[in-house]
CSV table of C-alpha atoms in Angstrom, one decimal:
chain,number,residue,atom,x,y,z
M,1,MET,CA,14.9,23.5,41.8
M,2,THR,CA,11.1,24.4,40.6
M,3,ARG,CA,10.5,27.7,38.8
M,4,LEU,CA,7.8,29.5,40.4
M,5,THR,CA,7.7,32.6,37.7
M,6,ARG,CA,7.7,33.3,34.3
M,7,ALA,CA,10.6,32.1,32.0
M,8,ASP,CA,10.3,34.8,29.2
M,9,LEU,CA,10.8,37.4,32.5
M,10,ASP,CA,14.5,36.8,32.4
M,11,ALA,CA,15.2,38.4,29.1
M,12,LEU,CA,13.1,41.4,30.2
M,13,PRO,CA,15.1,44.5,31.2
M,14,ALA,CA,14.0,46.0,34.6
M,15,TYR,CA,12.6,49.8,33.9
M,16,VAL,CA,15.5,52.0,35.3
M,17,PRO,CA,14.5,55.3,37.3
M,18,GLY,CA,17.0,58.2,37.7
M,19,ARG,CA,19.8,58.1,39.9
M,20,ASN,CA,19.3,59.0,43.4
M,21,VAL,CA,20.1,62.6,44.1
M,22,ALA,CA,21.5,62.2,47.8
M,23,ASP,CA,23.6,59.6,47.1
M,24,LEU,CA,25.9,61.4,44.1
M,25,ALA,CA,26.2,64.3,46.4
M,26,ARG,CA,27.4,62.1,49.2
M,27,GLU,CA,30.2,60.1,46.7
M,28,LEU,CA,31.1,63.4,45.4
M,29,GLY,CA,31.1,65.4,48.8
M,30,ILE,CA,29.1,68.0,47.6
M,31,ALA,CA,26.0,69.7,49.2
M,32,GLU,CA,23.3,69.1,46.4
M,33,ALA,CA,23.5,67.6,43.3
M,34,VAL,CA,21.2,68.0,39.9
M,35,LYS,CA,18.7,65.4,38.9
M,36,LEU,CA,18.1,65.6,35.1
M,37,ALA,CA,17.1,62.6,34.7
M,38,SER,CA,13.6,61.8,34.9
M,39,ASN,CA,11.3,64.6,33.5
M,40,GLU,CA,9.9,65.9,36.3
M,41,VAL,CA,9.3,70.0,36.7
M,42,PRO,CA,11.5,71.7,39.0
M,43,PHE,CA,9.5,74.2,40.4
M,44,GLY,CA,8.0,72.6,43.3
M,45,PRO,CA,4.1,71.8,43.9
M,46,LEU,CA,1.7,73.8,42.4
M,47,PRO,CA,-0.1,76.5,45.1
M,48,GLY,CA,-2.9,74.8,47.3
M,49,VAL,CA,-1.6,71.5,46.6
M,50,ALA,CA,0.3,70.7,49.6
M,51,GLU,CA,-2.7,72.1,51.8
M,52,ALA,CA,-5.1,69.9,49.6
M,53,ILE,CA,-2.5,67.0,50.6
M,54,ALA,CA,-2.5,67.8,54.1
M,55,GLU,CA,-6.3,68.1,54.7
M,56,ALA,CA,-6.7,64.8,52.9
M,57,VAL,CA,-4.2,63.0,54.8
M,58,THR,CA,-6.5,63.0,57.6
M,59,GLN,CA,-9.1,61.0,56.3
M,60,SER,CA,-6.0,58.4,55.0
M,61,HIS,CA,-7.6,55.6,57.4
M,62,ARG,CA,-10.6,55.7,55.0
M,63,TYR,CA,-10.7,54.3,51.6
M,64,PRO,CA,-10.7,57.2,48.7
M,65,ASP,CA,-13.7,57.2,46.1
M,66,MET,CA,-13.0,54.2,43.8
M,67,GLY,CA,-15.3,55.8,41.5
M,68,VAL,CA,-13.1,59.1,41.1
M,69,LEU,CA,-15.9,60.9,40.6
M,70,ALA,CA,-14.8,64.4,41.7
M,71,LEU,CA,-11.6,64.4,39.5
M,72,ARG,CA,-13.4,62.7,36.5
M,73,ALA,CA,-16.2,65.8,36.7
M,74,LYS,CA,-13.4,68.6,36.8
M,75,LEU,CA,-11.2,66.7,34.0
M,76,ALA,CA,-14.5,66.4,31.8
M,77,GLU,CA,-15.6,69.8,32.4
M,78,ARG,CA,-11.7,70.9,31.2
M,79,LEU,CA,-11.8,68.9,28.3
M,80,GLY,CA,-15.3,69.1,27.3
M,81,VAL,CA,-15.8,65.5,27.2
M,82,ASP,CA,-18.7,63.3,29.6
M,83,PRO,CA,-16.9,62.1,32.4
M,84,GLY,CA,-17.7,58.5,31.3
M,85,ARG,CA,-15.3,59.0,28.7
M,86,ILE,CA,-12.2,59.4,31.5
M,87,VAL,CA,-10.5,56.6,33.4
M,88,THR,CA,-7.8,57.9,35.9
M,89,GLY,CA,-4.9,56.0,37.6
M,90,GLY,CA,-1.5,55.3,38.8
M,91,GLY,CA,0.1,57.5,36.2
M,92,SER,CA,0.1,57.2,32.8
M,93,VAL,CA,2.3,54.3,32.7
M,94,ALA,CA,-0.3,52.5,35.1
M,95,LEU,CA,-3.3,53.1,32.5
M,96,ALA,CA,-1.3,52.1,29.7
M,97,GLU,CA,-0.8,48.7,31.6
M,98,HIS,CA,-4.2,48.6,31.8
M,99,LEU,CA,-5.3,49.2,28.1
M,100,ALA,CA,-3.0,46.2,26.9
M,101,LYS,CA,-5.0,43.8,29.7
M,102,ALA,CA,-8.4,45.6,28.3
M,103,THR,CA,-7.6,44.7,24.5
M,104,CYS,CA,-4.5,41.7,24.3
M,105,LEU,CA,-4.7,38.1,25.3
M,106,PRO,CA,-1.6,35.9,25.0
M,107,GLY,CA,-0.1,36.0,21.2
M,108,ASP,CA,-1.9,39.1,20.1
M,109,GLU,CA,0.7,42.5,19.2
M,110,ILE,CA,1.9,45.8,20.6
M,111,LEU,CA,3.0,47.9,18.0
M,112,TYR,CA,4.9,51.0,19.0
M,113,SER,CA,8.1,53.1,17.8
M,114,TRP,CA,11.6,52.5,19.2
M,115,ARG,CA,13.3,53.5,20.4
M,116,SER,CA,10.2,55.7,22.7
M,117,PHE,CA,8.8,54.7,25.8
M,118,GLU,CA,11.2,52.1,28.2
M,119,ALA,CA,7.7,50.7,29.5
M,120,TYR,CA,6.4,49.6,26.4
M,121,PRO,CA,7.9,46.6,26.2
M,122,ILE,CA,7.6,45.6,29.6
M,123,ILE,CA,3.7,46.2,29.3
M,124,ALA,CA,3.5,44.1,26.5
M,125,THR,CA,5.3,40.9,28.0
M,126,GLY,CA,3.3,41.7,31.0
M,127,VAL,CA,0.3,40.4,29.2
M,128,GLY,CA,1.9,38.0,27.1
M,129,ALA,CA,1.4,40.2,23.8
M,130,SER,CA,4.5,40.3,20.9
M,131,SER,CA,6.6,43.8,21.0
M,132,ILE,CA,6.5,45.1,17.1
M,133,ARG,CA,9.2,47.3,17.1
M,134,VAL,CA,9.3,50.1,14.2
M,135,PRO,CA,12.5,51.6,14.0
M,136,ASN,CA,12.5,55.6,14.7
M,137,THR,CA,13.5,57.6,11.6
M,138,PRO,CA,17.2,59.3,11.0
M,139,GLU,CA,15.7,62.3,12.6
M,140,HIS,CA,14.6,60.1,15.9
M,141,GLY,CA,11.1,60.3,15.2
M,142,HIS,CA,8.4,57.8,14.8
M,143,ASP,CA,8.1,56.5,10.9
M,144,LEU,CA,4.1,56.2,10.6
M,145,ARG,CA,4.3,54.7,7.6
M,146,ALA,CA,6.5,51.7,8.2
M,147,MET,CA,4.4,51.5,11.3
M,148,ALA,CA,0.9,51.3,9.3
M,149,ASP,CA,2.8,48.6,7.3
M,150,ALA,CA,3.7,46.5,10.1
M,151,VAL,CA,0.3,46.4,11.8
M,152,THR,CA,-1.5,42.8,11.3
M,153,ASP,CA,-4.7,41.0,12.3
M,154,ARG,CA,-2.9,40.2,15.7
M,155,THR,CA,-2.5,43.9,16.2
M,156,ARG,CA,-4.6,45.1,19.3
M,157,LEU,CA,-2.7,47.9,20.4
M,158,ALA,CA,-0.7,50.9,18.3
M,159,ILE,CA,1.0,53.5,19.9
M,160,VAL,CA,2.0,57.0,19.1
M,161,CYS,CA,4.2,58.5,21.8
M,162,ASN,CA,3.9,62.4,20.8
M,163,PRO,CA,5.7,64.3,22.0
M,164,ASN,CA,7.9,60.9,21.5
M,165,ASN,CA,10.1,59.8,25.1
M,166,PRO,CA,13.3,60.0,25.3
M,167,THR,CA,13.9,61.7,21.5
M,168,GLY,CA,11.3,64.3,22.2
M,169,THR,CA,10.6,64.7,18.3
M,170,SER,CA,6.8,65.0,17.5
M,171,VAL,CA,4.2,63.9,15.0
M,172,ARG,CA,3.0,66.4,12.8
M,173,ARG,CA,-1.2,66.5,11.8
M,174,ASP,CA,-0.7,65.2,8.4
M,175,GLU,CA,1.2,62.1,8.9
M,176,LEU,CA,-1.2,61.3,11.6
M,177,ASP,CA,-4.4,61.8,9.8
M,178,ARG,CA,-2.8,59.1,7.2
M,179,PHE,CA,-1.9,56.9,9.9
M,180,LEU,CA,-5.0,56.9,11.7
M,181,ASP,CA,-6.8,56.4,7.9
M,182,ALA,CA,-4.9,53.0,7.7
M,183,VAL,CA,-5.2,51.2,10.9
M,184,PRO,CA,-8.0,48.6,10.9
M,185,ASP,CA,-10.9,49.6,12.9
M,186,ASP,CA,-10.4,46.8,15.3
M,187,THR,CA,-6.9,48.4,16.2
M,188,LEU,CA,-6.7,50.4,19.0
M,189,VAL,CA,-4.8,53.4,18.6
M,190,VAL,CA,-3.2,55.2,21.9
M,191,LEU,CA,-2.0,58.7,21.4
M,192,ASP,CA,0.1,59.0,24.8
M,193,GLU,CA,0.7,62.6,25.5
M,194,ALA,CA,2.6,62.9,28.7
M,195,TYR,CA,3.9,66.0,27.7
M,196,ARG,CA,1.4,67.8,25.8
M,197,GLU,CA,1.4,71.2,27.9
M,198,PHE,CA,4.9,71.6,26.4
M,199,VAL,CA,4.2,71.5,22.9
M,200,THR,CA,4.5,74.7,20.7
M,201,ASP,CA,4.7,73.6,17.0
M,202,ASP,CA,0.9,74.5,15.7
M,203,GLU,CA,1.3,71.6,13.3
M,204,VAL,CA,1.6,69.1,16.4
M,205,PRO,CA,-2.1,68.0,16.9
M,206,ASP,CA,-4.0,68.0,20.1
M,207,GLY,CA,-5.2,64.2,20.2
M,208,LEU,CA,-8.5,64.8,22.0
M,209,ALA,CA,-9.7,67.8,19.8
M,210,THR,CA,-8.6,66.5,16.6
M,211,TYR,CA,-9.1,62.5,16.7
M,212,GLY,CA,-11.1,62.2,19.9
M,213,ASP,CA,-14.0,61.0,18.4
M,214,ARG,CA,-12.9,58.3,16.5
M,215,PRO,CA,-13.7,54.9,18.1
M,216,ASN,CA,-10.7,53.7,18.1
M,217,VAL,CA,-8.5,56.5,19.4
M,218,VAL,CA,-7.8,56.5,22.9
M,219,ILE,CA,-5.9,59.6,24.6
M,220,LEU,CA,-3.5,59.2,27.2
M,221,ARG,CA,-2.3,62.1,29.7
M,222,THR,CA,-0.7,62.7,33.0
M,223,LEU,CA,-0.8,65.0,35.9
M,224,SER,CA,3.0,63.9,36.7
M,225,LYS,CA,4.7,66.4,34.5
M,226,ALA,CA,3.4,69.8,33.5
M,227,TRP,CA,1.2,69.5,36.5
M,228,GLY,CA,3.8,68.4,38.9
M,229,LEU,CA,2.5,65.7,40.8
M,230,ALA,CA,4.9,62.7,39.5
M,231,GLY,CA,4.9,61.7,43.4
M,232,LEU,CA,1.8,61.0,43.7
M,233,ARG,CA,0.9,59.5,40.3
M,234,VAL,CA,-1.9,60.5,38.8
M,235,GLY,CA,-2.9,59.8,35.2
M,236,TYR,CA,-6.2,60.2,32.9
M,237,LEU,CA,-6.9,58.3,29.8
M,238,VAL,CA,-10.0,59.6,27.2
M,239,ALA,CA,-11.9,56.8,25.3
M,240,GLN,CA,-15.4,56.2,24.0
M,241,PRO,CA,-17.5,55.5,26.7
M,242,ALA,CA,-17.5,51.4,25.6
M,243,VAL,CA,-13.7,51.3,25.7
M,244,ALA,CA,-13.4,53.0,29.3
M,245,ALA,CA,-15.9,50.9,30.6
M,246,ALA,CA,-13.6,48.0,29.9
M,247,ILE,CA,-10.7,49.7,31.2
M,248,ARG,CA,-12.3,50.4,34.5
M,249,LYS,CA,-13.1,46.7,34.7
M,250,VAL,CA,-9.3,45.9,34.8
M,251,LEU,CA,-8.3,48.7,36.8
M,252,THR,CA,-6.5,47.9,40.4
M,253,PRO,CA,-9.3,48.9,43.1
M,254,PHE,CA,-9.0,52.4,44.7
M,255,SER,CA,-5.4,52.9,42.2
M,256,THR,CA,-6.2,56.5,42.7
M,257,SER,CA,-5.3,57.5,45.9
M,258,MET,CA,-7.4,59.9,48.3
M,259,VAL,CA,-4.1,62.3,48.6
M,260,ALA,CA,-3.5,62.0,44.8
M,261,GLN,CA,-7.0,62.8,44.2
M,262,ALA,CA,-7.2,66.0,46.1
M,263,ALA,CA,-4.1,66.9,44.9
M,264,ALA,CA,-5.5,66.8,41.7
M,265,LEU,CA,-8.8,68.7,41.8
M,266,ALA,CA,-6.1,71.1,43.7
M,267,ALA,CA,-3.5,71.5,41.0
M,268,LEU,CA,-6.6,71.9,38.2
M,269,ASP,CA,-7.2,75.2,39.8
M,270,ALA,CA,-3.7,76.4,39.3
M,271,GLU,CA,-3.6,76.3,35.3
M,272,PRO,CA,-2.1,79.7,35.0
M,273,GLU,CA,0.6,78.9,37.2
M,274,VAL,CA,1.0,75.3,34.8
M,275,VAL,CA,0.8,78.0,31.9
M,276,ARG,CA,3.6,79.9,33.3
M,277,ARG,CA,5.9,77.3,34.4
M,278,CYS,CA,5.5,75.7,31.0
M,279,ALA,CA,6.7,79.1,29.2
M,280,VAL,CA,9.8,79.1,31.4
M,281,VAL,CA,10.6,75.2,30.8
M,282,ILE,CA,10.2,76.0,26.9
M,283,ALA,CA,12.4,79.0,27.0
M,284,GLU,CA,14.9,77.1,28.9
M,285,ARG,CA,14.5,74.1,26.4
M,286,ASP,CA,15.5,76.3,23.4
M,287,ARG,CA,18.2,77.5,25.4
M,288,VAL,CA,20.0,74.3,26.0
M,289,THR,CA,19.4,73.1,22.6
M,290,ALA,CA,20.8,76.3,21.0
M,291,GLU,CA,23.7,75.6,23.2
M,292,LEU,CA,24.5,72.1,22.6
M,293,ARG,CA,24.4,72.4,19.0
M,294,LYS,CA,27.2,75.0,19.4
M,295,LEU,CA,29.0,72.1,21.0
M,296,GLY,CA,28.4,70.3,18.2
M,297,ALA,CA,25.6,67.8,19.3
M,298,ASP,CA,22.8,66.9,16.4
M,299,VAL,CA,20.3,67.4,18.9
M,300,PRO,CA,16.8,67.2,17.2
M,301,THR,CA,14.1,69.9,18.3
M,302,SER,CA,12.3,68.7,21.3
M,303,GLN,CA,8.5,69.6,21.8
M,304,ALA,CA,8.9,67.6,25.6
M,305,ASN,CA,10.5,69.2,28.9
M,306,PHE,CA,13.6,67.3,28.0
M,307,VAL,CA,16.2,67.4,25.1
M,308,TRP,CA,17.7,64.2,23.3
M,309,LEU,CA,22.0,63.5,22.7
M,310,PRO,CA,22.2,61.0,19.8
M,311,LEU,CA,25.3,59.9,21.2
M,312,ALA,CA,25.3,56.4,20.1
M,313,ASP,CA,27.7,54.0,22.1
M,314,ARG,CA,29.3,57.1,23.8
M,315,SER,CA,26.1,57.7,26.0
M,316,ALA,CA,27.5,55.9,29.1
M,317,ALA,CA,30.3,57.8,29.0
M,318,PHE,CA,28.7,61.0,28.5
M,319,ALA,CA,26.8,60.3,31.5
M,320,ALA,CA,29.1,59.2,34.1
M,321,ALA,CA,31.2,62.6,32.9
M,322,CYS,CA,28.0,64.7,33.4
M,323,GLU,CA,27.8,62.7,37.2
M,324,LYS,CA,31.4,63.4,38.0
M,325,ARG,CA,30.3,67.3,37.6
M,326,GLY,CA,26.9,66.5,40.2
M,327,VAL,CA,24.3,66.4,37.2
M,328,ILE,CA,22.2,63.2,36.8
M,329,VAL,CA,21.3,62.7,32.8
M,330,ARG,CA,19.7,59.7,31.7
M,331,PRO,CA,21.7,57.2,29.3
M,332,PHE,CA,20.0,54.5,27.1
M,333,GLN,CA,22.9,52.6,26.3
M,334,GLY,CA,23.9,52.6,22.6
M,335,ASP,CA,21.6,55.1,21.6
M,336,GLY,CA,21.7,58.4,23.4
M,337,VAL,CA,21.0,60.2,26.2
M,338,ARG,CA,18.1,62.1,27.6
M,339,VAL,CA,18.5,65.3,29.7
M,340,THR,CA,15.3,67.1,31.5
M,341,ILE,CA,15.3,70.9,31.6
M,342,GLY,CA,15.5,72.0,35.0
M,343,THR,CA,15.8,76.0,36.2
M,344,PRO,CA,18.2,78.3,34.6
M,345,GLU,CA,20.9,77.6,37.2
M,346,GLU,CA,20.6,73.7,37.0
M,347,ASN,CA,20.7,74.0,33.1
M,348,ASP,CA,24.0,76.2,33.2
M,349,THR,CA,25.6,73.4,35.3
M,350,PHE,CA,24.9,71.0,33.0
M,351,LEU,CA,25.6,73.0,29.9
M,352,GLU,CA,29.5,73.5,31.5
M,353,ALA,CA,29.3,69.3,32.2
M,354,ALA,CA,28.4,68.6,28.4
M,355,GLY,CA,31.1,71.1,27.5
M,356,GLU,CA,34.1,69.3,29.0
M,357,ALA,CA,32.0,66.2,28.0
M,358,LEU,CA,31.7,66.9,24.4
């Protein structure tokens, strides 16, 4: 039979989403399962978002503003940058794909820590680039010294996920300074800050404020997490104007939908509520971490809205045990389990399941 797709994709693992809550509840015969697998916030849409969506839907027979001018202007004002430096897209993961398209040709290299965000190897393979994976430190974080040593003249993108997904660990200013100074000017460094709003460590730098003036640095962020728009897919990046213009050339036309633009504009008006919700998540993150450590789990300190249990080959068994108690978590086979921070009640349910599983 004639092959119609690329042979190298056979070895590429598919992206794994969190399991469906309704399916598990039905299997267990319970009213509702708890989903702590996808790093969502549990509080529902921000004030004003549902109303903005309802109004935008009345114009859904029209194409959205392809330039996303209103949203880019609002983000620019909030961030203190020129709108020409901002690119929006279908979540930060879609923008990472566009970054790869704008920088890599087959045979080029994309460098990242591992384990990190599971979409990175998919993105690299999608553009025919080689994945250069640098193992995490024993503390489950980026080894930036080893990453700098791994840069070659073929490295087009170097991605630093800060805080890191799925381990929650973070890179501090001094080590990131040294890394950026070591990377050549023709390698684009992507600071993936999808969880920036949950950072409380003052030594973890705001990438835009600290490094946004560097020509070869791109800041990648999302409104899916703290801003509660995971189901609408809105992300943005900030780059130097020439880099941003090149990325816009490879964007899927109209990829930020009319509804997503309206929802994002409304969400940005609700920043005080975002701050309040993040404070709740942070307090729960610290409580869950402390309780898991009492159970003997070697949980690293997280700066995101999830925690990491480095359970190695016990990961699948732990996740299965939690599911039997109606709690969906995210196992990474052979490495560990990521658990999203939910409401206090959801976290209590998880901790009871974890107590049994551990």
